[in-house]
């Protein structure tokens, strides 16, 4: 069974903290993605990576960075957490190509207080 | 640039009646289109996808969608709703960055199924 695993289901962090969200996939996929999900806005792409050490900004990269040192792992970093980053974060992976299915993790609900 | 618009944020149907979730897309080339479903406290799951083969696409759990290029639409339908269909549904278009299938999501439609 294919799997995308996010390290935490729920996180509570304080304003100004550096936050790491981890994602691991076991499907040997080249592509990995971080999305943010907010009610009424759908999923918005933060960053994606199409190869180890390669990354591209998505639609809302401000306040975030990413790291991909190994093919199976893609980390999202909030350099200095703020309350407006309280959200559900979803990681996904896929094979190359325009019509390939993306597989999603269960999500991490982050609350910044 | 690619984009999708889901025309209804909330749809309510009675169990056993048809379901219609509407989606319009914008794309400068022939798109790949998807419908994903998200049940409460569950991850996103692919329902079906269109990739320029047949315009009528069948998916899991009795759902299907029709690609209509002239109307730039990709509406999701099901003949008879079941209580277990209550969930949030996302219409998605595949954007491009090189060869990367970057998925662009609509705002989502919450489907409520009443007994």
GROMACS .gro file of C-alpha atoms in nm:
model
  228
    1UNK     CA    1   0.000   0.000   0.000
    2UNK     CA    2   0.145   0.333  -0.106
    3UNK     CA    3   0.219   0.576   0.168
    4UNK     CA    4   0.292   0.940   0.234
    5UNK     CA    5   0.358   0.992   0.602
    6UNK     CA    6   0.360   1.325   0.781
    7UNK     CA    7   0.540   1.323   1.112
    8UNK     CA    8   0.268   1.490   1.320
    9UNK     CA    9  -0.112   1.508   1.298
   10UNK     CA   10  -0.136   1.802   1.538
   11UNK     CA   11   0.117   2.065   1.641
   12UNK     CA   12   0.093   2.368   1.865
   13UNK     CA   13   0.377   2.620   1.842
   14UNK     CA   14   0.445   2.967   1.975
   15UNK     CA   15   0.482   3.279   1.765
   16UNK     CA   16   0.842   3.325   1.654
   17UNK     CA   17   0.938   2.957   1.687
   18UNK     CA   18   1.111   2.775   1.404
   19UNK     CA   19   0.887   2.489   1.297
   20UNK     CA   20   0.972   2.179   1.097
   21UNK     CA   21   0.708   1.969   0.923
   22UNK     CA   22   0.839   1.640   0.791
   23UNK     CA   23   0.707   1.423   0.510
   24UNK     CA   24   0.826   1.082   0.393
   25UNK     CA   25   0.706   0.881   0.092
   26UNK     CA   26   0.780   0.520   0.013
   27UNK     CA   27   0.694   0.518  -0.359
   28UNK     CA   28   1.027   0.640  -0.501
   29UNK     CA   29   0.848   0.945  -0.646
   30UNK     CA   30   1.049   1.225  -0.799
   31UNK     CA   31   0.794   1.497  -0.720
   32UNK     CA   32   0.698   1.613  -0.374
   33UNK     CA   33   0.469   1.899  -0.275
   34UNK     CA   34   0.363   2.101   0.025
   35UNK     CA   35   0.013   2.249   0.025
   36UNK     CA   36  -0.174   2.458   0.275
   37UNK     CA   37  -0.550   2.401   0.316
   38UNK     CA   38  -0.780   2.671   0.450
   39UNK     CA   39  -1.163   2.674   0.448
   40UNK     CA   40  -1.303   2.830   0.133
   41UNK     CA   41  -0.961   2.855  -0.030
   42UNK     CA   42  -0.899   2.494  -0.126
   43UNK     CA   43  -0.538   2.379  -0.133
   44UNK     CA   44  -0.270   2.630  -0.217
   45UNK     CA   45   0.078   2.524  -0.323
   46UNK     CA   46   0.361   2.646  -0.102
   47UNK     CA   47   0.664   2.473  -0.255
   48UNK     CA   48   0.739   2.171  -0.464
   49UNK     CA   49   1.044   1.966  -0.552
   50UNK     CA   50   1.105   1.760  -0.864
   51UNK     CA   51   1.437   1.610  -0.758
   52UNK     CA   52   1.673   1.588  -0.464
   53UNK     CA   53   1.802   1.934  -0.369
   54UNK     CA   54   1.575   2.093  -0.633
   55UNK     CA   55   1.284   2.314  -0.534
   56UNK     CA   56   1.049   2.567  -0.681
   57UNK     CA   57   0.820   2.821  -0.523
   58UNK     CA   58   0.451   2.768  -0.544
   59UNK     CA   59   0.180   3.029  -0.509
   60UNK     CA   60   0.233   3.124  -0.143
   61UNK     CA   61   0.600   3.069  -0.047
   62UNK     CA   62   0.639   3.373   0.178
   63UNK     CA   63   0.739   3.279   0.531
   64UNK     CA   64   0.828   2.922   0.433
   65UNK     CA   65   1.131   2.731   0.312
   66UNK     CA   66   1.188   2.367   0.221
   67UNK     CA   67   1.458   2.106   0.225
   68UNK     CA   68   1.499   1.789   0.023
   69UNK     CA   69   1.823   1.613   0.101
   70UNK     CA   70   1.695   1.264   0.023
   71UNK     CA   71   1.449   1.151  -0.242
   72UNK     CA   72   1.197   1.015   0.005
   73UNK     CA   73   1.190   1.311   0.247
   74UNK     CA   74   1.061   1.665   0.200
   75UNK     CA   75   1.060   1.909   0.488
   76UNK     CA   76   0.865   2.233   0.524
   77UNK     CA   77   1.020   2.495   0.749
   78UNK     CA   78   0.848   2.793   0.905
   79UNK     CA   79   1.141   3.020   0.985
   80UNK     CA   80   0.951   3.227   1.241
   81UNK     CA   81   0.599   3.103   1.297
   82UNK     CA   82   0.318   3.356   1.296
   83UNK     CA   83  -0.050   3.323   1.385
   84UNK     CA   84  -0.153   3.360   1.020
   85UNK     CA   85   0.030   3.035   0.949
   86UNK     CA   86  -0.221   2.845   1.159
   87UNK     CA   87  -0.358   2.597   0.905
   88UNK     CA   88  -0.373   2.240   0.778
   89UNK     CA   89  -0.059   2.141   0.589
   90UNK     CA   90  -0.067   1.859   0.335
   91UNK     CA   91   0.226   1.682   0.176
   92UNK     CA   92   0.196   1.495  -0.153
   93UNK     CA   93   0.413   1.301  -0.393
   94UNK     CA   94   0.385   1.193  -0.756
   95UNK     CA   95   0.574   1.055  -1.052
   96UNK     CA   96   0.682   1.292  -1.329
   97UNK     CA   97   0.424   1.393  -1.592
   98UNK     CA   98   0.111   1.602  -1.624
   99UNK     CA   99  -0.148   1.332  -1.569
  100UNK     CA  100  -0.001   1.134  -1.285
  101UNK     CA  101  -0.193   1.089  -0.964
  102UNK     CA  102  -0.065   1.262  -0.653
  103UNK     CA  103  -0.074   1.075  -0.323
  104UNK     CA  104  -0.139   1.273  -0.009
  105UNK     CA  105  -0.047   1.242   0.353
  106UNK     CA  106  -0.302   1.272   0.633
  107UNK     CA  107  -0.211   1.631   0.701
  108UNK     CA  108  -0.067   1.826   0.993
  109UNK     CA  109  -0.292   2.071   1.171
  110UNK     CA  110  -0.064   2.346   1.296
  111UNK     CA  111  -0.179   2.600   1.550
  112UNK     CA  112   0.045   2.899   1.621
  113UNK     CA  113  -0.037   3.078   1.945
  114UNK     CA  114  -0.188   2.985  -1.664
  115UNK     CA  115  -0.422   2.715  -1.546
  116UNK     CA  116  -0.704   2.762  -1.295
  117UNK     CA  117  -1.023   2.596  -1.178
  118UNK     CA  118  -1.344   2.737  -1.037
  119UNK     CA  119  -1.589   2.527  -0.842
  120UNK     CA  120  -1.923   2.693  -0.883
  121UNK     CA  121  -2.080   2.581  -0.555
  122UNK     CA  122  -1.917   2.592  -0.214
  123UNK     CA  123  -2.190   2.375  -0.064
  124UNK     CA  124  -2.432   2.123  -0.218
  125UNK     CA  125  -2.704   1.943  -0.025
  126UNK     CA  126  -2.893   1.641  -0.164
  127UNK     CA  127  -3.117   1.371  -0.026
  128UNK     CA  128  -2.998   1.014  -0.015
  129UNK     CA  129  -3.087   0.833  -0.339
  130UNK     CA  130  -3.107   1.151  -0.550
  131UNK     CA  131  -2.854   1.256  -0.816
  132UNK     CA  132  -2.540   1.451  -0.735
  133UNK     CA  133  -2.398   1.730  -0.953
  134UNK     CA  134  -2.081   1.915  -0.852
  135UNK     CA  135  -1.980   2.182  -1.102
  136UNK     CA  136  -1.631   2.276  -1.213
  137UNK     CA  137  -1.502   2.511  -1.482
  138UNK     CA  138  -1.140   2.525  -1.581
  139UNK     CA  139  -0.907   2.758  -1.763
  140UNK     CA  140  -0.608   2.625  -1.950
  141UNK     CA  141  -0.399   2.742  -2.241
  142UNK     CA  142  -0.355   2.386  -2.363
  143UNK     CA  143  -0.534   2.054  -2.340
  144UNK     CA  144  -0.549   1.996  -1.968
  145UNK     CA  145  -0.533   1.699  -1.737
  146UNK     CA  146  -0.822   1.726  -1.493
  147UNK     CA  147  -0.893   1.542  -1.169
  148UNK     CA  148  -1.152   1.513  -0.897
  149UNK     CA  149  -1.030   1.438  -0.544
  150UNK     CA  150  -1.242   1.363  -0.239
  151UNK     CA  151  -1.161   1.435   0.124
  152UNK     CA  152  -1.367   1.265   0.393
  153UNK     CA  153  -1.362   1.418   0.741
  154UNK     CA  154  -1.029   1.358   0.913
  155UNK     CA  155  -0.905   1.157   0.615
  156UNK     CA  156  -0.647   1.222   0.347
  157UNK     CA  157  -0.728   1.322  -0.010
  158UNK     CA  158  -0.820   1.040  -0.245
  159UNK     CA  159  -0.835   1.042  -0.624
  160UNK     CA  160  -1.188   0.988  -0.757
  161UNK     CA  161  -1.113   1.007  -1.129
  162UNK     CA  162  -0.898   1.179  -1.389
  163UNK     CA  163  -0.927   1.299  -1.749
  164UNK     CA  164  -0.621   1.280  -1.971
  165UNK     CA  165  -0.756   1.344  -2.326
  166UNK     CA  166  -0.877   0.992  -2.393
  167UNK     CA  167  -1.254   0.941  -2.350
  168UNK     CA  168  -1.445   1.256  -2.256
  169UNK     CA  169  -1.669   1.064  -2.015
  170UNK     CA  170  -1.456   0.941  -1.729
  171UNK     CA  171  -1.570   0.684  -1.475
  172UNK     CA  172  -1.428   0.683  -1.126
  173UNK     CA  173  -1.462   0.503  -0.800
  174UNK     CA  174  -1.784   0.469  -0.597
  175UNK     CA  175  -2.010   0.528  -0.896
  176UNK     CA  176  -1.890   0.880  -0.975
  177UNK     CA  177  -1.825   1.001  -1.327
  178UNK     CA  178  -1.731   1.328  -1.495
  179UNK     CA  179  -1.766   1.462  -1.846
  180UNK     CA  180  -1.502   1.679  -2.011
  181UNK     CA  181  -1.665   1.945  -2.229
  182UNK     CA  182  -1.407   2.152  -2.409
  183UNK     CA  183  -1.661   2.393  -2.562
  184UNK     CA  184  -1.791   2.478  -2.215
  185UNK     CA  185  -1.452   2.443  -2.037
  186UNK     CA  186  -1.631   2.229  -1.781
  187UNK     CA  187  -1.560   1.907  -1.595
  188UNK     CA  188  -1.868   1.845  -1.379
  189UNK     CA  189  -1.883   1.552  -1.139
  190UNK     CA  190  -2.201   1.343  -1.122
  191UNK     CA  191  -2.344   1.039  -0.949
  192UNK     CA  192  -2.689   0.896  -1.022
  193UNK     CA  193  -2.779   0.818  -0.661
  194UNK     CA  194  -2.622   0.971  -0.351
  195UNK     CA  195  -2.526   0.760  -0.054
  196UNK     CA  196  -2.473   0.882   0.300
  197UNK     CA  197  -2.107   0.784   0.274
  198UNK     CA  198  -2.061   1.035  -0.012
  199UNK     CA  199  -2.075   1.325   0.234
  200UNK     CA  200  -1.733   1.485   0.203
  201UNK     CA  201  -1.543   1.772   0.046
  202UNK     CA  202  -1.470   1.746  -0.325
  203UNK     CA  203  -1.196   1.922  -0.515
  204UNK     CA  204  -1.167   1.982  -0.887
  205UNK     CA  205  -0.804   1.997  -0.991
  206UNK     CA  206  -0.613   2.090  -1.307
  207UNK     CA  207  -0.256   1.992  -1.375
  208UNK     CA  208  -0.032   2.291  -1.429
  209UNK     CA  209   0.316   2.283  -1.565
  210UNK     CA  210   0.661   2.365  -1.454
  211UNK     CA  211   0.879   2.181  -1.697
  212UNK     CA  212   0.756   1.828  -1.676
  213UNK     CA  213   0.621   1.857  -1.325
  214UNK     CA  214   0.254   1.782  -1.277
  215UNK     CA  215   0.180   2.067  -1.040
  216UNK     CA  216  -0.178   2.033  -0.921
  217UNK     CA  217  -0.393   2.346  -0.900
  218UNK     CA  218  -0.696   2.306  -0.677
  219UNK     CA  219  -1.037   2.463  -0.683
  220UNK     CA  220  -1.187   2.605  -0.367
  221UNK     CA  221  -1.374   2.285  -0.285
  222UNK     CA  222  -1.741   2.184  -0.264
  223UNK     CA  223  -1.885   2.038   0.053
  224UNK     CA  224  -2.143   1.771  -0.025
  225UNK     CA  225  -2.408   1.713   0.238
  226UNK     CA  226  -2.630   1.404   0.205
  227UNK     CA  227  -2.955   1.408   0.400
  228UNK     CA  228  -3.135   1.090   0.501
   0.00000   0.00000   0.00000
